Coordinates of C-alpha atoms and ligand atoms in Angstrom, one line a residue:
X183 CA -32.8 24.6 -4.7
X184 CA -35.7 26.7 -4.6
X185 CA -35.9 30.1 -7.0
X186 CA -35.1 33.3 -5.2
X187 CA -35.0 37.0 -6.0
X188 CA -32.0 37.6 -7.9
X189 CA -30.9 40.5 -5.8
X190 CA -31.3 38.5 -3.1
X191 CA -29.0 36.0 -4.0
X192 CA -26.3 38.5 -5.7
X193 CA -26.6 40.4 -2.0
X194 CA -26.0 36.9 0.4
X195 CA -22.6 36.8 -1.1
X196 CA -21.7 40.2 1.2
X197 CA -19.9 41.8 -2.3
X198 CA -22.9 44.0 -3.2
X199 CA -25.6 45.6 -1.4
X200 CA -29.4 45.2 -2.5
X201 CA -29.3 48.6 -3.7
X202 CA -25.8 48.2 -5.9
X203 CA -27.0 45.4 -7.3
X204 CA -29.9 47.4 -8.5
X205 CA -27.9 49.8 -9.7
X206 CA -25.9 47.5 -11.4
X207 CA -28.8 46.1 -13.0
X208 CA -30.0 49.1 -14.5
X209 CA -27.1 49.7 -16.1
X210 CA -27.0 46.4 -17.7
X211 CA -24.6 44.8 -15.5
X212 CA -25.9 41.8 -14.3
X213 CA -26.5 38.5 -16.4
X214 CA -28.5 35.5 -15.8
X215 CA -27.4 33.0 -18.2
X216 CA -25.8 35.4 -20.7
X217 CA -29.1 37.9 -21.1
X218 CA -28.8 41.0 -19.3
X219 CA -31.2 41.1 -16.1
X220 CA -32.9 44.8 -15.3
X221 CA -35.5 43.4 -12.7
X222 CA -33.5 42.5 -9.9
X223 CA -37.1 40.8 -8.3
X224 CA -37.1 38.3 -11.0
X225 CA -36.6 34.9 -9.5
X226 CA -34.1 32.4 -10.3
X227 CA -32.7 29.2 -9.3
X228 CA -28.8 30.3 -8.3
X229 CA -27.7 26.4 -8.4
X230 CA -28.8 26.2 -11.6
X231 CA -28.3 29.4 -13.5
X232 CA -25.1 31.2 -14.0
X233 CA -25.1 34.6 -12.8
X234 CA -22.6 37.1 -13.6
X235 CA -22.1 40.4 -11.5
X236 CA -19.9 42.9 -13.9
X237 CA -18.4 39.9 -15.8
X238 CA -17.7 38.4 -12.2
X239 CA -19.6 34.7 -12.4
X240 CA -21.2 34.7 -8.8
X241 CA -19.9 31.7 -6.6
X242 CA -23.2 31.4 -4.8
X243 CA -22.9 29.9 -1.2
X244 CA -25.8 28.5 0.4
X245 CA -24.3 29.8 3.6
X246 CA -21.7 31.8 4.3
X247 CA -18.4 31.4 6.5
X248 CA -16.0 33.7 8.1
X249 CA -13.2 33.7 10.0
X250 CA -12.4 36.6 12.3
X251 CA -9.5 37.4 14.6
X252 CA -11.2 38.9 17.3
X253 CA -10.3 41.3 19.0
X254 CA -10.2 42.1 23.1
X255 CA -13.9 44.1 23.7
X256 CA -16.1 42.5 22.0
X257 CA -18.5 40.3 22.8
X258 CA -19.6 36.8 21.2
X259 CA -23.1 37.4 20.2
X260 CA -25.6 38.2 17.7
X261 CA -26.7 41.5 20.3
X262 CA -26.6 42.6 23.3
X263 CA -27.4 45.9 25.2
X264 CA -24.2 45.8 27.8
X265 CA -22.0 46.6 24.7
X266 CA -20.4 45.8 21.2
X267 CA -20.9 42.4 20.0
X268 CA -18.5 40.7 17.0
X269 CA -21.0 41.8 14.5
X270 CA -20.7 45.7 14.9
X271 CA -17.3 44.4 13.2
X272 CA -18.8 43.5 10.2
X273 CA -20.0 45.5 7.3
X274 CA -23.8 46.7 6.8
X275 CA -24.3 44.5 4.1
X276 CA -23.1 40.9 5.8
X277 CA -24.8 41.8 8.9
X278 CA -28.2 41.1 7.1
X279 CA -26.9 37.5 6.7
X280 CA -28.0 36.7 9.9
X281 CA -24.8 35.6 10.9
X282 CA -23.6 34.2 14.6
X283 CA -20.6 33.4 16.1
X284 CA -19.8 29.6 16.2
X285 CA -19.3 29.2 19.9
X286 CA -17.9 31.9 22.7
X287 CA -14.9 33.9 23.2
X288 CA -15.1 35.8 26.5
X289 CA -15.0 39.4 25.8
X290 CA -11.3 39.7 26.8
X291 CA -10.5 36.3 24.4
X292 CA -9.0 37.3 20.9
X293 CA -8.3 35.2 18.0
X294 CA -10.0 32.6 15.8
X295 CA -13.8 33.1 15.8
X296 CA -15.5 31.4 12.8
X297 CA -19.2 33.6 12.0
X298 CA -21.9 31.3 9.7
X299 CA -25.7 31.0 9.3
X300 CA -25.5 27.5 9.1
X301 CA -26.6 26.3 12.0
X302 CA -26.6 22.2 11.8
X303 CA -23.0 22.4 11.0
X304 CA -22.1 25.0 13.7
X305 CA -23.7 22.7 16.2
X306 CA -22.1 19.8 15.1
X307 CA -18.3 21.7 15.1
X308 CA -19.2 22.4 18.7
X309 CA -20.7 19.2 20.1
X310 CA -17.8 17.4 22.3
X311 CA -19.5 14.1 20.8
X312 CA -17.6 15.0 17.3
X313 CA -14.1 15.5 18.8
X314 CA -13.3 18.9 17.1
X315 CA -10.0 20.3 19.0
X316 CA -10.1 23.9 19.6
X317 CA -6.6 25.1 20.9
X318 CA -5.7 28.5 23.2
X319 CA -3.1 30.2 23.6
X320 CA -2.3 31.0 26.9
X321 CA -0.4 33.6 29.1
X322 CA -0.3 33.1 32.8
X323 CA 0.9 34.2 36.2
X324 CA 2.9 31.4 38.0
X325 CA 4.4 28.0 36.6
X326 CA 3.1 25.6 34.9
X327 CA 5.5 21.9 35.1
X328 CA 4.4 18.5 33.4
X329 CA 2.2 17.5 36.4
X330 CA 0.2 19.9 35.4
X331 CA 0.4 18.5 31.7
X332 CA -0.4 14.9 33.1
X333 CA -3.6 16.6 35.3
X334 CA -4.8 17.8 32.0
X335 CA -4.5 14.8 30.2
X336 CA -6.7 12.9 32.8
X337 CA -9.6 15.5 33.2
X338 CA -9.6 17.6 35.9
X339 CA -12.1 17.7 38.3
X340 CA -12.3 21.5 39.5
X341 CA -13.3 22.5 42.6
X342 CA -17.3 24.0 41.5
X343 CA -17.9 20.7 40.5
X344 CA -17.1 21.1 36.8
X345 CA -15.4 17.5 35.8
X346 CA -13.3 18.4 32.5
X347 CA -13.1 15.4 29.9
X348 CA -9.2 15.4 29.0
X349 CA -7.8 18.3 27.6
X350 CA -4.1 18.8 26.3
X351 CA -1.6 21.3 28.0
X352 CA 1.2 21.9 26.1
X353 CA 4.4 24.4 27.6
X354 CA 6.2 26.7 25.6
X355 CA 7.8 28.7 28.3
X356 CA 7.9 28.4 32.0
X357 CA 8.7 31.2 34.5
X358 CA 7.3 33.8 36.8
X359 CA 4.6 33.8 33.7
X360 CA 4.4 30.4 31.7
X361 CA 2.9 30.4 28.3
X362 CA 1.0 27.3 27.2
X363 CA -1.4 25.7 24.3
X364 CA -4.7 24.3 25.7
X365 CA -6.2 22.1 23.6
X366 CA -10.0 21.5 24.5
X367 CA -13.2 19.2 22.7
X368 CA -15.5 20.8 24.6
X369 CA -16.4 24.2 25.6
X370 CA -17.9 25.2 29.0
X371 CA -17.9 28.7 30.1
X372 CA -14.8 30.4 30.9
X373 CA -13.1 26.7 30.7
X374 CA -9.7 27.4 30.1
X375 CA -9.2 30.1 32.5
X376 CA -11.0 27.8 35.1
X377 CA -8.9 25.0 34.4
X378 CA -5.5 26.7 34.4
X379 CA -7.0 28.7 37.8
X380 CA -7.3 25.5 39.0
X381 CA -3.7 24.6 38.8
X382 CA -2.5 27.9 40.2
X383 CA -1.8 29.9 36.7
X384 CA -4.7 32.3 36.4
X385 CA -5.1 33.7 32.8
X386 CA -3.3 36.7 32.1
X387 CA -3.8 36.7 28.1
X388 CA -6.2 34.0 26.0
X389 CA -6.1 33.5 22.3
X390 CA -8.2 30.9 20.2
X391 CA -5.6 30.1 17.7
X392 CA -7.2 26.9 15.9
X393 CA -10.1 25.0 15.4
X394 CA -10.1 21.8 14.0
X395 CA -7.7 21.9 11.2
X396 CA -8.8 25.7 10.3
X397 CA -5.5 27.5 11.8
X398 CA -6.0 31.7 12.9
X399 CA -4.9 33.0 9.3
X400 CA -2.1 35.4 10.5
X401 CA -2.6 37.8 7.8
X402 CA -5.7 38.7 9.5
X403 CA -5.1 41.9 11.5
X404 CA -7.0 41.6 14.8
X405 CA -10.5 43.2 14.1
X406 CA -10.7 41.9 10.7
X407 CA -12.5 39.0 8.8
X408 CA -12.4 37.3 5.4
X409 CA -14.3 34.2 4.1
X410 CA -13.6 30.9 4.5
X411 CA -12.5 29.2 1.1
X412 CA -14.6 26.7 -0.6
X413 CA -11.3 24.1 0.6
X414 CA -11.5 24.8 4.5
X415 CA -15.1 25.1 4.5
X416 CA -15.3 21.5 2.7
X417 CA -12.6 20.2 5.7
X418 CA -14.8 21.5 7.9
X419 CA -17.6 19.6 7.0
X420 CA -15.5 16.7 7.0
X421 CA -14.8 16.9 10.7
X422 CA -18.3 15.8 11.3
Ligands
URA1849 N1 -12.0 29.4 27.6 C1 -12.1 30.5 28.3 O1 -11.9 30.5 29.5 N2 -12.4 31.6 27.7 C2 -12.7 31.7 26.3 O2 -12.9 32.8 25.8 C3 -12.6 30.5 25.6 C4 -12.3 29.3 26.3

């Protein structure tokens, strides 16, 4: 891996801002190899040198991952002038990653969003050629009954022309409302609420609640994020 500036590489990990890591410096603080570093501009290779942050050895990630549980509002995208986009939920210092959002939630969707800046896997996790499930929860007006589970299974073919590859439909209540799990391998705008439109349930509530084998962590309040362990980041590379 090619050398880089050592604040640099101490910031990308979204724990400390340049100007911290400066600070730290100066005070001793931060250790390349066991000799304290003051010129955070040196240059240094951070696969081959150990770096320690205030006795903290630095885990350095080529990329980074996050998972966030999106909240209703916001809108998938790096920016945009109509209005907030998922990065205005993430701190100053992560938002010079040059993070994006892997794949769309509409601006009403919540749940699972995965964030990176690295772009060949991204595009591979989203590609319908690699088969990576992503599954919704679903709230809808109207009832749902296994016809519709066998339609989905099939691929529908939906009225604007859109032919859907198949897709599961899975029902855990039926009723006035019926609440369902879509499970998808591809992703074309507004897909689920077309689909389930097209079999007379219009969407009254979406939620992204896995993708792949990466499940919504739970303990993630809505509006929150947290990086992706070195496990599930490994798993998802093994999806494609
Ligand atoms: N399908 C939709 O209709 N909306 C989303 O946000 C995601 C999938």
């Amino acid at each position: 891996m090619e050398k880089q500036r050592l604040d640099k590489i101490i910031a990308s990990t979204g724990r400390w801002s340049r100007r911290e890591v400066k600070e730290l410096a100066r005070r001793g603080l931060v250790m390349v190899d066991g000799l304290a570093i003051r010129g955070v501009e040196e240059k240094f290779d951070p696969a081959v040198s150990e770096i320690t942050v205030n006795g903290e050895t630095l885990c350095y990630r080529r990329y980074t991952w996050l998972m966030l549980n999106k909240p209703a509002g916001y809108l998938s995208a790096t920016e945009d002038g109509r209005g907030k986009t998922v990065l205005d939920l993430l701190p100053q210092e992560l938002r010079r990653l040059e993070l994006f959002p892997v794949g769309r939630l509409d601006k009403d969707t919540e749940g699972l969003l995965l964030l990176t800046n690295d772009g060949v896997l991204a595009h591979n996790l989203l590609s319908p050629k690699r088969h990576v499930d992503k599954v919704y929860y679903a709230r809808t007006a109207g009832r749902l009954t296994e016809e519709d589970c066998r339609a989905f299974a099939q691929g529908l073919l939906l009225n604007d022309g859109l032919a859907c590859r198949p897709a599961g439909l899975e029902l855990l209540s039926v009723g006035e409302e019926s609440e369902v799990l879509v499970t998808l391998r591809e992703g074309k705008f507004h897909q689920v609420k077309r689909m389930l439109a097209a079999r007379g349930a219009p969407v009254l509530y979406l939620e992204r609640v896995q993708m792949g084998n990466l499940p919504l962590d739970r303990a993630l309040p809505r509006g929150s994020f947290r990086f992706l362990t070195e496990e599930e980041i490994a798993e998802l590379r093994s999806l494609v």
